[in-house]
Coordinates of C-alpha atoms in Angstrom, one line a residue:
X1 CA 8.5 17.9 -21.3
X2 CA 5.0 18.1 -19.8
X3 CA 3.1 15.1 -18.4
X4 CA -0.4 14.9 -19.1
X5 CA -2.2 15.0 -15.7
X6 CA -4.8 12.5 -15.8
X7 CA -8.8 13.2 -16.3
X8 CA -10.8 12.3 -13.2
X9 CA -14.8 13.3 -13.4
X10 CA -17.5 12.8 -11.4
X11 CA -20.1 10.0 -11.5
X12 CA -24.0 10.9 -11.4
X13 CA -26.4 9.0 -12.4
X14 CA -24.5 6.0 -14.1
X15 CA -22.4 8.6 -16.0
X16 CA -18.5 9.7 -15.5
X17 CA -19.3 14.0 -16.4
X18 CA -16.7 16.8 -16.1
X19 CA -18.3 19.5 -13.8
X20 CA -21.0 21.5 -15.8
X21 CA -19.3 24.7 -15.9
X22 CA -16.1 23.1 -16.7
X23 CA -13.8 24.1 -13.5
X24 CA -11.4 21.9 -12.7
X25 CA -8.8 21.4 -9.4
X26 CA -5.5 20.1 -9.4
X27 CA -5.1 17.1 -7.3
X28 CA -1.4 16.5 -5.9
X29 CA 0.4 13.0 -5.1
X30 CA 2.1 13.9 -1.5
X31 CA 4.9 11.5 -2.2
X32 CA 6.4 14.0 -4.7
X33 CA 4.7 17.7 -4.0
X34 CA 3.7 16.8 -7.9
X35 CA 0.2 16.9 -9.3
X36 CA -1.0 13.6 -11.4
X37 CA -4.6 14.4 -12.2
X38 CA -7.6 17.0 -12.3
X39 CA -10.6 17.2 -10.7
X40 CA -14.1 18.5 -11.2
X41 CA -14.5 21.4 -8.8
X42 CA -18.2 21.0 -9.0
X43 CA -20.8 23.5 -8.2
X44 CA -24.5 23.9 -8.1
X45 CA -25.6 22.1 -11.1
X46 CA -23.6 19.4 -10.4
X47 CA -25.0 18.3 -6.9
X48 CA -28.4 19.7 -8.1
X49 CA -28.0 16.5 -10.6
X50 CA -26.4 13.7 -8.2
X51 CA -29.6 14.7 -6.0
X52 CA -32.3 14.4 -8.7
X53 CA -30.3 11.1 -9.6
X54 CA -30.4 9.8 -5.8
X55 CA -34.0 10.6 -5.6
X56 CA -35.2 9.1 -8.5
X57 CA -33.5 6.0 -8.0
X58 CA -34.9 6.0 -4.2
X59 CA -38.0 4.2 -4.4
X60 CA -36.9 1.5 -6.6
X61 CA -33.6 0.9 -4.0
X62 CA -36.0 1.1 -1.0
X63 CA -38.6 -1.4 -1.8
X64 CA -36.0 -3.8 -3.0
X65 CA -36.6 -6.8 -0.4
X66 CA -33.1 -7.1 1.8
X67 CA -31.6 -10.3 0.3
X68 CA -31.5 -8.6 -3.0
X69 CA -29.9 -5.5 -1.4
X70 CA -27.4 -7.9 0.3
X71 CA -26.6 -9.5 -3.5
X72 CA -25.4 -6.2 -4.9
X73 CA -23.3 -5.3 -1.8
X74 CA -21.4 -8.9 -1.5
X75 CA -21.0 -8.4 -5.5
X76 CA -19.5 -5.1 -4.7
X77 CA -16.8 -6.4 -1.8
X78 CA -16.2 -9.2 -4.9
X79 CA -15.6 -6.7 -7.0
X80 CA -13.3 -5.2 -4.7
X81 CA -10.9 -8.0 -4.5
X82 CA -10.5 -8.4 -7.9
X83 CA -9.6 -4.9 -8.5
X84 CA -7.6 -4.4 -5.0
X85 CA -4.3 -3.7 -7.4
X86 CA -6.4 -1.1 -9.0
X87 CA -8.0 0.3 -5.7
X88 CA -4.0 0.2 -3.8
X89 CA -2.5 1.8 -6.7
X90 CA -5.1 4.8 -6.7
X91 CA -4.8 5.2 -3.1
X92 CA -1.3 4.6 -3.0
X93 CA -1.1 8.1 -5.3
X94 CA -4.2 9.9 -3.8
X95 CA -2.6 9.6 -0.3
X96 CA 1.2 9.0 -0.9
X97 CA 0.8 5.3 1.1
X98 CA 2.6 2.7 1.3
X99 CA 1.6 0.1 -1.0
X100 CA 2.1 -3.1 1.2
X101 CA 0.1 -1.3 4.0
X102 CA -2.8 -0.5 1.9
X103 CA -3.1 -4.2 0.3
X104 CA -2.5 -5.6 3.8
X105 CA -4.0 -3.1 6.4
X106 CA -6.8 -1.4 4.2
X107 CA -8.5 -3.8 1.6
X108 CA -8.9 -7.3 4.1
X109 CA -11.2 -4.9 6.5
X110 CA -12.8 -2.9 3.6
X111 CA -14.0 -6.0 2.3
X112 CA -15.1 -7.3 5.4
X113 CA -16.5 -4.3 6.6
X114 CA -18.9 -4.0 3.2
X115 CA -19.5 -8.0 3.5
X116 CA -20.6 -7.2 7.5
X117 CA -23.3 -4.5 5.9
X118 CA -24.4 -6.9 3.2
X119 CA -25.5 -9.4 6.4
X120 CA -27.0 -5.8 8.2
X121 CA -29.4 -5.5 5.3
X122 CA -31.6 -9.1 6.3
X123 CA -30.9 -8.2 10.0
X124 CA -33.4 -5.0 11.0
X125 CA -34.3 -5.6 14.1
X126 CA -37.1 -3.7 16.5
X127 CA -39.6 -5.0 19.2
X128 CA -42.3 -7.1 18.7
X129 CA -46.0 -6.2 18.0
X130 CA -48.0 -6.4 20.4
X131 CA -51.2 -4.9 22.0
X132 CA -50.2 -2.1 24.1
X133 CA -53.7 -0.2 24.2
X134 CA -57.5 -2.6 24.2
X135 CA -58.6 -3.7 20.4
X136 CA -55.0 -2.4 19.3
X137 CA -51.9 -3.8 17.9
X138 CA -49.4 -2.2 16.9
X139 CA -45.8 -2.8 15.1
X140 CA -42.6 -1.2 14.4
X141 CA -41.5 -0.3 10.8
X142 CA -37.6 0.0 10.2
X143 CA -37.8 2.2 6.9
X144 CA -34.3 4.0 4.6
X145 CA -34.2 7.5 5.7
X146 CA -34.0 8.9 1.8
X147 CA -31.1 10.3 -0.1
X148 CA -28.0 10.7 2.0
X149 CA -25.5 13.6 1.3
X150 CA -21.6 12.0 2.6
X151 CA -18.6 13.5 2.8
X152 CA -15.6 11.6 3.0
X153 CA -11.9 12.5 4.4
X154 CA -8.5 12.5 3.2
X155 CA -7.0 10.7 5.3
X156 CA -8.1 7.2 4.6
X157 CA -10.6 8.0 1.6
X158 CA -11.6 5.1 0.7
X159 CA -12.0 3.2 3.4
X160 CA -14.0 6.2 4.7
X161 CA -16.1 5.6 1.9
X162 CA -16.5 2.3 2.9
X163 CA -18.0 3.1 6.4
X164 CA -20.6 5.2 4.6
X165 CA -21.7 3.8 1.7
X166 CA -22.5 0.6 3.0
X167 CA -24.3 1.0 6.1
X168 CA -26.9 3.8 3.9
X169 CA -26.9 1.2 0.9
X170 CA -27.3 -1.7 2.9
X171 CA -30.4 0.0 4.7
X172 CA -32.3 1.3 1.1
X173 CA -31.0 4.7 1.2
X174 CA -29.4 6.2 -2.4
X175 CA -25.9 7.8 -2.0
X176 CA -24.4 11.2 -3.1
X177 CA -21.0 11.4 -1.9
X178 CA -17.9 14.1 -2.0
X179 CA -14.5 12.8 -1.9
X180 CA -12.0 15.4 0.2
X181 CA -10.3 17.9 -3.1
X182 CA -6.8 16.5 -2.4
X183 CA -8.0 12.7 -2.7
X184 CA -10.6 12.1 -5.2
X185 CA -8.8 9.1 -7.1
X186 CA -10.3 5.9 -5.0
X187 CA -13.5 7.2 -5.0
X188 CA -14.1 8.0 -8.2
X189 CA -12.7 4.3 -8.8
X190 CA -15.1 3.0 -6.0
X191 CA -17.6 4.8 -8.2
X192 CA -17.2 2.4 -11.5
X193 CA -16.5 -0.8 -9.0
X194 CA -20.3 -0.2 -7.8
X195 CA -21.8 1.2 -11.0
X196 CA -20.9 -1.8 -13.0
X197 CA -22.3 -4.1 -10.0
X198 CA -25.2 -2.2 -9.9
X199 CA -26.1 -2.0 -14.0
X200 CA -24.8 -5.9 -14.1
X201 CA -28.0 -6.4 -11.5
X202 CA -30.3 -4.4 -13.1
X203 CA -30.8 -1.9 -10.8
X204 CA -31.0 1.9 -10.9
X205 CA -28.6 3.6 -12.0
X206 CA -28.2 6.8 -9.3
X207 CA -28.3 4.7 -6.2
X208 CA -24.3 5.5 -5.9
X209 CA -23.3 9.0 -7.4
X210 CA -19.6 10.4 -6.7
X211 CA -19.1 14.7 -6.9
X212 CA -15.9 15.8 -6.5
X213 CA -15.1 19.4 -5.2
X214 CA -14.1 21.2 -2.3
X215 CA -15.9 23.0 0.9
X216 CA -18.4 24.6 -1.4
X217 CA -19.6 21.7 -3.3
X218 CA -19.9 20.0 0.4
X219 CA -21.7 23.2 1.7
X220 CA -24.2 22.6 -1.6
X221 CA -24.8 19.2 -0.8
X222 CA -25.7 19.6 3.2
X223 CA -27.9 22.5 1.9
X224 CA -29.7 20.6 -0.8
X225 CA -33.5 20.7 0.1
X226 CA -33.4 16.6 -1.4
X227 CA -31.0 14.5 1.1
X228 CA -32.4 13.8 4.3
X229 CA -29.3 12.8 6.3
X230 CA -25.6 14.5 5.6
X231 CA -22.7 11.9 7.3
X232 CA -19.6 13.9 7.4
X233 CA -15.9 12.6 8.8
X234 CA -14.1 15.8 9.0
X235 CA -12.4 18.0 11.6
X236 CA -14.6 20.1 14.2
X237 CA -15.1 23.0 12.3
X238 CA -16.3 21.0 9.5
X239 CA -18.5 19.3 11.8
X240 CA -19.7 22.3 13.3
X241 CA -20.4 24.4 9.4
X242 CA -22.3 20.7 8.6
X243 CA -24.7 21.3 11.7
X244 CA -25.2 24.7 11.0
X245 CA -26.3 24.2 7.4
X246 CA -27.8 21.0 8.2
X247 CA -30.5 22.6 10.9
X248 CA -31.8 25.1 8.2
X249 CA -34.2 21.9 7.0
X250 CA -33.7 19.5 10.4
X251 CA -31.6 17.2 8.4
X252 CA -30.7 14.5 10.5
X253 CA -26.7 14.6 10.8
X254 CA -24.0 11.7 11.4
X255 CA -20.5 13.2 12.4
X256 CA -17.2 11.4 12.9
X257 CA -15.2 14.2 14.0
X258 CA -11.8 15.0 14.9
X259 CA -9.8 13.6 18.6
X260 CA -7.0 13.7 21.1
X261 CA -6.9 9.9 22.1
X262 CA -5.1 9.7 25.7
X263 CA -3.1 6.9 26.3
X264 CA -2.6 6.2 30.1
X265 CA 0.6 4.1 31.0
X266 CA 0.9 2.8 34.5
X267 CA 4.0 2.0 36.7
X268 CA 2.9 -1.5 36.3
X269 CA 2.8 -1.9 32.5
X270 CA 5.5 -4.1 30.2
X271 CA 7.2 -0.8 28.7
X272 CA 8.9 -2.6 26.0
X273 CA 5.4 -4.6 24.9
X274 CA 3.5 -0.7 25.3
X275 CA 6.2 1.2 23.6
X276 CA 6.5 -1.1 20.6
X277 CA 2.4 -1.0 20.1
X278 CA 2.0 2.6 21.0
X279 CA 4.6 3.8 18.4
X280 CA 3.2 1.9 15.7
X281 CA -0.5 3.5 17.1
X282 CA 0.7 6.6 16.9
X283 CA 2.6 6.9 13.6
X284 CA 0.7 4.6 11.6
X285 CA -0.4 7.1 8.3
X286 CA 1.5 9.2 9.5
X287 CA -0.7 10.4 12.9
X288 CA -3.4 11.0 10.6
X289 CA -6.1 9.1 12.4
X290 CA -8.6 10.7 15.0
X291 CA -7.9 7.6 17.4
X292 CA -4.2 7.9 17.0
X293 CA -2.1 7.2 20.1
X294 CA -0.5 10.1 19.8
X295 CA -1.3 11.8 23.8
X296 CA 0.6 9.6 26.2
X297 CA 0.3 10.1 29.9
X298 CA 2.9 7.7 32.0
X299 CA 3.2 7.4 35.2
X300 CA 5.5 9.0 36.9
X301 CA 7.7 6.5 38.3
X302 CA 8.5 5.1 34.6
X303 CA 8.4 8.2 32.5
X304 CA 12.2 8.5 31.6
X305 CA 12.5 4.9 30.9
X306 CA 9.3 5.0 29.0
X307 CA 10.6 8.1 27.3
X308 CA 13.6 6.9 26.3
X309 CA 12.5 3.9 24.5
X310 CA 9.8 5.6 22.9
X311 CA 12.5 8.4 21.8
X312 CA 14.3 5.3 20.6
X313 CA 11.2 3.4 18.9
X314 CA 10.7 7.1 17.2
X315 CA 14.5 7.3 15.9
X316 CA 14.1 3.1 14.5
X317 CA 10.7 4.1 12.6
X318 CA 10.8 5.0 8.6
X319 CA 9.1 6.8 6.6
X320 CA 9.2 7.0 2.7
X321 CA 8.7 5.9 -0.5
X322 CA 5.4 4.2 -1.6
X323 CA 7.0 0.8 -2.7
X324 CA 9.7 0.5 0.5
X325 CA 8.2 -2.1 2.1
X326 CA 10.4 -1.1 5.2
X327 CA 8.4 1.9 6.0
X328 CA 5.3 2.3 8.3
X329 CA 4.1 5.5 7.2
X330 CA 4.2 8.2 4.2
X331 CA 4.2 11.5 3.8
X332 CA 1.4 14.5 5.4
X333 CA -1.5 14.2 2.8
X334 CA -0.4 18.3 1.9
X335 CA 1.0 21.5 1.7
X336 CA -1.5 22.5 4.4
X337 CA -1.2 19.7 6.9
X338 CA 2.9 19.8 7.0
X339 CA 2.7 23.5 7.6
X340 CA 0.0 22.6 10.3
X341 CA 2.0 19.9 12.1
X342 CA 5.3 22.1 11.1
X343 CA 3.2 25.4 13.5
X344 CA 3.1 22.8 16.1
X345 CA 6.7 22.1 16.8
X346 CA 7.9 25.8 16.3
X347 CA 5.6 26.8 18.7
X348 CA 6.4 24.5 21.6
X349 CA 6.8 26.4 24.9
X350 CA 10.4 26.2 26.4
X351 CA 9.8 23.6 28.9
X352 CA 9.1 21.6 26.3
X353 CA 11.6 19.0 25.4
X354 CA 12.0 17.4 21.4
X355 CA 13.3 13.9 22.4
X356 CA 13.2 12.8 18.9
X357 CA 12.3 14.2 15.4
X358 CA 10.5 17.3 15.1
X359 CA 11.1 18.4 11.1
X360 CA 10.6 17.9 8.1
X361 CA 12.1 14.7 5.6
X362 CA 13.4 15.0 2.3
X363 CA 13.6 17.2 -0.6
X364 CA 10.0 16.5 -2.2
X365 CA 6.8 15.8 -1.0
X366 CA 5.1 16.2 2.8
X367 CA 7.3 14.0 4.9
X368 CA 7.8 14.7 8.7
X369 CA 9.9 12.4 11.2
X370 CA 8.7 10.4 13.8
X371 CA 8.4 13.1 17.0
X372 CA 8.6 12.7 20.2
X373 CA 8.0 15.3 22.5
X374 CA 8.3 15.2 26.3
X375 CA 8.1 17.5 29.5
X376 CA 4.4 18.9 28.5
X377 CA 1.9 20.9 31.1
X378 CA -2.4 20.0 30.6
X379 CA -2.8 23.0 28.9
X380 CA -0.1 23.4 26.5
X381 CA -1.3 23.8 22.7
X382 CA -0.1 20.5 21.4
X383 CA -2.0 18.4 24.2
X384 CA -5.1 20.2 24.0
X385 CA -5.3 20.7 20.4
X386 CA -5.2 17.5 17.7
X387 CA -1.8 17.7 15.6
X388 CA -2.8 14.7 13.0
X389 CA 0.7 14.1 12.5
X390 CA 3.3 11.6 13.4
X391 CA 4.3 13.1 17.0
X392 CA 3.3 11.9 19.9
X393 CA 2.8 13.8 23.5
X394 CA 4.4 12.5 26.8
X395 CA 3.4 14.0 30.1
X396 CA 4.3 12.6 33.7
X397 CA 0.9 11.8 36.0
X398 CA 1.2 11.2 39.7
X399 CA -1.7 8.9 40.3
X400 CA -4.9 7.2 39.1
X401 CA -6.8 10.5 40.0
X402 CA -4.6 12.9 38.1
X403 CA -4.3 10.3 35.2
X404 CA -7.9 10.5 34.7
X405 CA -8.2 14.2 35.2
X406 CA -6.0 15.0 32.4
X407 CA -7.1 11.6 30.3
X408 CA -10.6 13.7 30.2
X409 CA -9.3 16.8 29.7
X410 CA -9.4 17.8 26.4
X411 CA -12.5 18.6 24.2
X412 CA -12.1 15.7 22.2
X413 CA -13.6 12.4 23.3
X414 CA -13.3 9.6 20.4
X415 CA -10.8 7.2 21.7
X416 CA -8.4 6.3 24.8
X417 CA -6.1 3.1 26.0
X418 CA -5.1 2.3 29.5
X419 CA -2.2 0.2 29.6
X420 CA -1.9 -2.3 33.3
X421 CA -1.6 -5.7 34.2
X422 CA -4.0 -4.5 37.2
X423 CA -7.7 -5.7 36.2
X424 CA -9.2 -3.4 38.2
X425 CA -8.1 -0.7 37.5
X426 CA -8.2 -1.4 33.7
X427 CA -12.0 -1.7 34.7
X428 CA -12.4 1.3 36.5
X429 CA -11.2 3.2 33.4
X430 CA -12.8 2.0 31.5
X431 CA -15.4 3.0 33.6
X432 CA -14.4 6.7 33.9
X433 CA -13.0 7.5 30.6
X434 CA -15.3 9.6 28.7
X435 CA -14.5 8.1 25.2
X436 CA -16.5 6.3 22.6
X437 CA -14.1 3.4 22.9
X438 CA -11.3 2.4 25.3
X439 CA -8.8 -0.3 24.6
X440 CA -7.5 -1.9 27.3
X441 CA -3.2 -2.9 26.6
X442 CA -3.5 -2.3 23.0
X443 CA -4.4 0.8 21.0
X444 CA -6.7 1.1 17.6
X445 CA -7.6 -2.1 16.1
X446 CA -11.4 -2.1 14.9
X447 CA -13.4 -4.6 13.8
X448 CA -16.9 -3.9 11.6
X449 CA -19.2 -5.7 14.4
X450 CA -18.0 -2.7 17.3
X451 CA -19.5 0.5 16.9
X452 CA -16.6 3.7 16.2
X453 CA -18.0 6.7 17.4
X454 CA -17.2 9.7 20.0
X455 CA -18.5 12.1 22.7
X456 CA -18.0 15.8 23.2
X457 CA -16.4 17.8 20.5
X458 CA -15.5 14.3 18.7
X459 CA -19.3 14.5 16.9
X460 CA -22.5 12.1 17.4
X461 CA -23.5 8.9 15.5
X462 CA -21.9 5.5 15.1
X463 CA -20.0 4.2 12.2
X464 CA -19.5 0.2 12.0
X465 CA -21.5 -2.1 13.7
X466 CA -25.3 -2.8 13.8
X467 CA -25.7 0.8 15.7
X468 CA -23.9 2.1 12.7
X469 CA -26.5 0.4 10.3
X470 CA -29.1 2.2 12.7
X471 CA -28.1 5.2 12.3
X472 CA -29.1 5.0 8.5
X473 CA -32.8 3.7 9.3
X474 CA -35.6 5.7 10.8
X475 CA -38.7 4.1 13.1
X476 CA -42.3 4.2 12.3
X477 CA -45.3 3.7 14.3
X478 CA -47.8 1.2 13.0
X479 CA -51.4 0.7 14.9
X480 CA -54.2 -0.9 13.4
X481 CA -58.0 -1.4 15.2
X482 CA -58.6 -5.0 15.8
X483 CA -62.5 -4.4 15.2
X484 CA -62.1 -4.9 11.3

């Protein structure tokens, strides 16, 4: 007996629409190996329809005055809450989640986050007119850039969303955005949570559209002659393609890109306190977060004690089933990533050392165990290269110096943590860490008002935050002649 695999379609213009040619993608619950639904695997028509949707509904969305741009998003982080079961469930199956970690660790800040835009929206700020030149004044305009093309990951979807849609709403830009192929669900959910807002408020219909597809329906959309910004969370090469296709027209381009996030122990640090936090940083979705602490360099004096409890902390750490509330992870969001993360392990050079983990779990679906691996050199493959897994790096540093040397060392520059009881030196990291954000004795909580964003090969632009709000605003020039 067959299941039928459930019907997912885009949504353009106010309207859910299979793909116009009809194609379709198979979209896989990673808890099982199993697929659950279909996709559109939508092509040129398709975006060329989002985009004249977007565009029309531009001017309209733009002139609305803030407040009323601020009603539709606080409706919309309502409307979130009372459909959380909905959204958990669909995330839950898109991404093979726990279900107690997505209603406790992904809706609160969702909300939160969309609630922090809805305040962005009445808060444009820019210096004051004045007279800068005789008989002139002139004044600063904060103005929408236009349509903006986004494409979202799979690795926390629809919170990824999230940190894109609202920041471009909230600033009077229209939205097209393309979910990743192997976790469309939540969005296309996200899709009828804002189009009902939006129709209940009277308010155009394409100022949120949703296509689904893969790397060429994302290509299409950064190549589309209509957006004027493409925001892209992705991995390097992604980054890098979106850049490329992007400077054809000088779009402008937002990218949250991919990271190796050091985290530097010192001799001086409480190992059981930094062990317990860093394992929960670094398997937490399963390593599948760019500012996962999954690079940890510990001082040399403590390293087999801090190796051994880690190993340990590794070993007491579950993975499994979606409704087990025991577990603080699932499984590797595909096929793809486990034989990724799987190519890292089989590779490992001979000095290094598996001190916990290092295979896969289970019969069905993408599970991998809790790694640790120890005894590493600077420019060994798994340290230099981002594994967005659950294992976790341990290599021995001699002193502040060669702490930072290596802390720096990668191309990668999104996230780091120093761990100390010694305030100066947590502030001369801080200093001298060349990452877009460095905890100090702790490792990746976020809150909407702090800018996330990298250096280096970790991308440009700022999600969160009122410089995350910026980025989806453009500044004009006003002077006017003081003689009449």
């Amino acid at each position: 007996m067959t299941t039928a695999l459930r019907r997912l379609r885009n949504y353009i213009d106010g309207e859910f629409r299979d793909a116009a040619d009809g194609r379709t993608t198979k979209v896989v619950n990673p808890a099982t190996g199993e697929p659950y639904a279909t996709a559109p695997l939508s092509g040129s028509e398709d975006v060329d329809a989002a985009m004249a949707a977007a565009e029309a509904a531009f001017p309209a969305w733009r002139d609305l005055i803030p407040a009323e741009r601020q009603k539709v998003l606080l409706k919309i982080a309502d409307r979130f809450e009372e459909r959380a079961e909905e959204l958990i469930a669909a995330e839950s199956e898109n991404c093979g989640k726990p279900i107690a970690l997505v209603r406790s660790e992904e809706i609160p800040p969702m909300v939160d986050q969309i609630r922090f835009f809805a305040g962005a929206a009445r808060m444009l700020e820019g210096r004051s007119a004045g007279e800068y030149m005789d008989g002139f004044t002139s004044i600063i305009r904060r103005e929408p850039v236009g349509v903006c093309a986004q494409v979202a990951p799979w690795n926390y979807p629809m919170m990824m969303a999230v940190w894109k849609f609202a920041p471009a709403l909230a600033a009077g830009n229209t939205v097209v955005i393309k979910p990743s192929d192997t976790t469309p669900a939540s969005t296309v959910l996200i899709a009828d949570i804002i189009g009902s807002v939006l129709d209940e408020l009277g308010h155009p219909r394409g100022v949120f559209n949703v296509v689904c597809g893969d790397r060429e329906t994302g290509r299409l959309m950064v190549e589309h002659k209509v957006p004027a910004m493409a925001s892209i969370t992705g991995s390097v090469r992604a980054g890098m393609q979106v850049a490329e296709s992007a400077s054809k027209d000088l779009k402008r381009v937002h990218l949250e890109l991919g990271g190796k996030a050091p985290v530097v122990v010192f001799e001086d640090t409480d190992i059981a306190k930094a062990v317990e936090d860093i394992a929960t940083a670094g398997y937490f979705n399963a390593g599948q977060d760019c500012t996962a602490a999954t690079r940890v360099l510990v001082q040399e004096s403590i390293h087999d004690e801090f190796v051994a409890a880690l190993a340990k902390a590794a070993s007491e750490t579950k993975t499994g089933a979606v409704d087990d509330e025991d577990v603080l992870y699932g499984p590797l969001n595909n096929a793809n990533q486990l034989k990724q993360v799987k190519g890292f392990i089989e590779r490992l050079p001979a000095h290094a050392k598996i001190e916990a983990g290092g295979e896969q779990v289970g019969e069905k679906g993408y599970f991998f165990a809790p790694t640790v691996v120890s005894g590493l050199k600077q420019d060994d493959e798994i340290v230099q290269q981002e594994v967005f897994g659950p294992v976790i790096t341990v290599q021995s540093f001699a002193d502040e110096k060669q702490a930072v040397e290596w802390a720096n060392g990668v191309e990668y520059a999104l996230a780091s943590s120093v761990w100390t009881k010694d305030h100066a030196r947590a502030m001369r990291m801080s200093k001298v860490l060349d990452f877009g954000c460095v905890w100090i004795n702790t490792h990746i909580p976020l809150v909407a008002e702090m800018p996330h964003g990298g250096f280096k090969k970790s991308g440009y632009g700022k999600d969160l935050s009122a410089y995350g709000f910026d980025d989806y605003t453009r500044i004009k020039h006003v002077m006017t002649s003081l003689d009449g």
